[in-house]
Amino acid sequence: VFQWMHKADCLFINGTEKVRLVVRFIYNREQFLTFDSDVGNFVGFTPLGEKNAKKWNSDPATVEFMRSHVDRCRH
């Protein structure tokens, strides 16, 4: 059985003044990739995650799409 999931967490500091979005990508119970709005791009933790992070970080539309999700946390 193979399992793919992602989990998004909205972290609030001082109400909605400072909002941080952390999206974790997990495959077979192992976190391999994450997006942190404070960092502003994807970070890989495994060879597969590093490959995807490099690919997704090179696409400005994908990075901007993820960055824009911080506004969804505010509402």
PDB file of N, CA and C in Angstrom, residues 5-6 9 22 25 35 50 52 59 71:
ATOM      1  N   MET A   5       0.197  12.018   0.939  1.00  0.00           N
ATOM      2  CA  MET A   5      -0.641  13.016   1.591  1.00  0.00           C
ATOM      3  C   MET A   5       0.120  14.316   1.757  1.00  0.00           C
ATOM      4  N   HIS A   6      -0.615  15.370   1.922  1.00  0.00           N
ATOM      5  CA  HIS A   6      -0.002  16.635   2.283  1.00  0.00           C
ATOM      6  C   HIS A   6      -0.846  17.252   3.380  1.00  0.00           C
ATOM      7  N   ASP A   9      -0.610  23.630   7.559  1.00  0.00           N
ATOM      8  CA  ASP A   9      -0.825  24.227   8.874  1.00  0.00           C
ATOM      9  C   ASP A   9      -0.704  25.739   8.760  1.00  0.00           C
ATOM     10  N   VAL A  22       2.770  26.395   6.640  1.00  0.00           N
ATOM     11  CA  VAL A  22       3.706  25.283   6.482  1.00  0.00           C
ATOM     12  C   VAL A  22       2.927  24.129   5.850  1.00  0.00           C
ATOM     13  N   PHE A  25       4.631  17.553   2.703  1.00  0.00           N
ATOM     14  CA  PHE A  25       4.319  16.510   1.724  1.00  0.00           C
ATOM     15  C   PHE A  25       4.905  15.209   2.249  1.00  0.00           C
ATOM     16  N   PHE A  35       6.921  23.147   2.277  1.00  0.00           N
ATOM     17  CA  PHE A  35       6.903  24.548   1.870  1.00  0.00           C
ATOM     18  C   PHE A  35       6.635  25.359   3.122  1.00  0.00           C
ATOM     19  N   GLU A  50      14.278  16.531  -2.684  1.00  0.00           N
ATOM     20  CA  GLU A  50      15.222  17.517  -3.227  1.00  0.00           C
ATOM     21  C   GLU A  50      15.007  17.713  -4.730  1.00  0.00           C
ATOM     22  N   ASN A  52      12.128  17.273  -6.370  1.00  0.00           N
ATOM     23  CA  ASN A  52      10.893  18.032  -6.543  1.00  0.00           C
ATOM     24  C   ASN A  52      11.052  19.480  -6.107  1.00  0.00           C
ATOM     25  N   ASP A  59      10.045  27.095 -10.916  1.00  0.00           N
ATOM     26  CA  ASP A  59       8.840  27.572 -11.582  1.00  0.00           C
ATOM     27  C   ASP A  59       8.229  28.713 -10.769  1.00  0.00           C
ATOM     28  N   ASP A  71      -2.644  34.096   2.394  1.00  0.00           N
ATOM     29  CA  ASP A  71      -3.840  34.932   2.515  1.00  0.00           C
ATOM     30  C   ASP A  71      -5.079  34.111   2.825  1.00  0.00           C
TER      31      ASP A  71
END
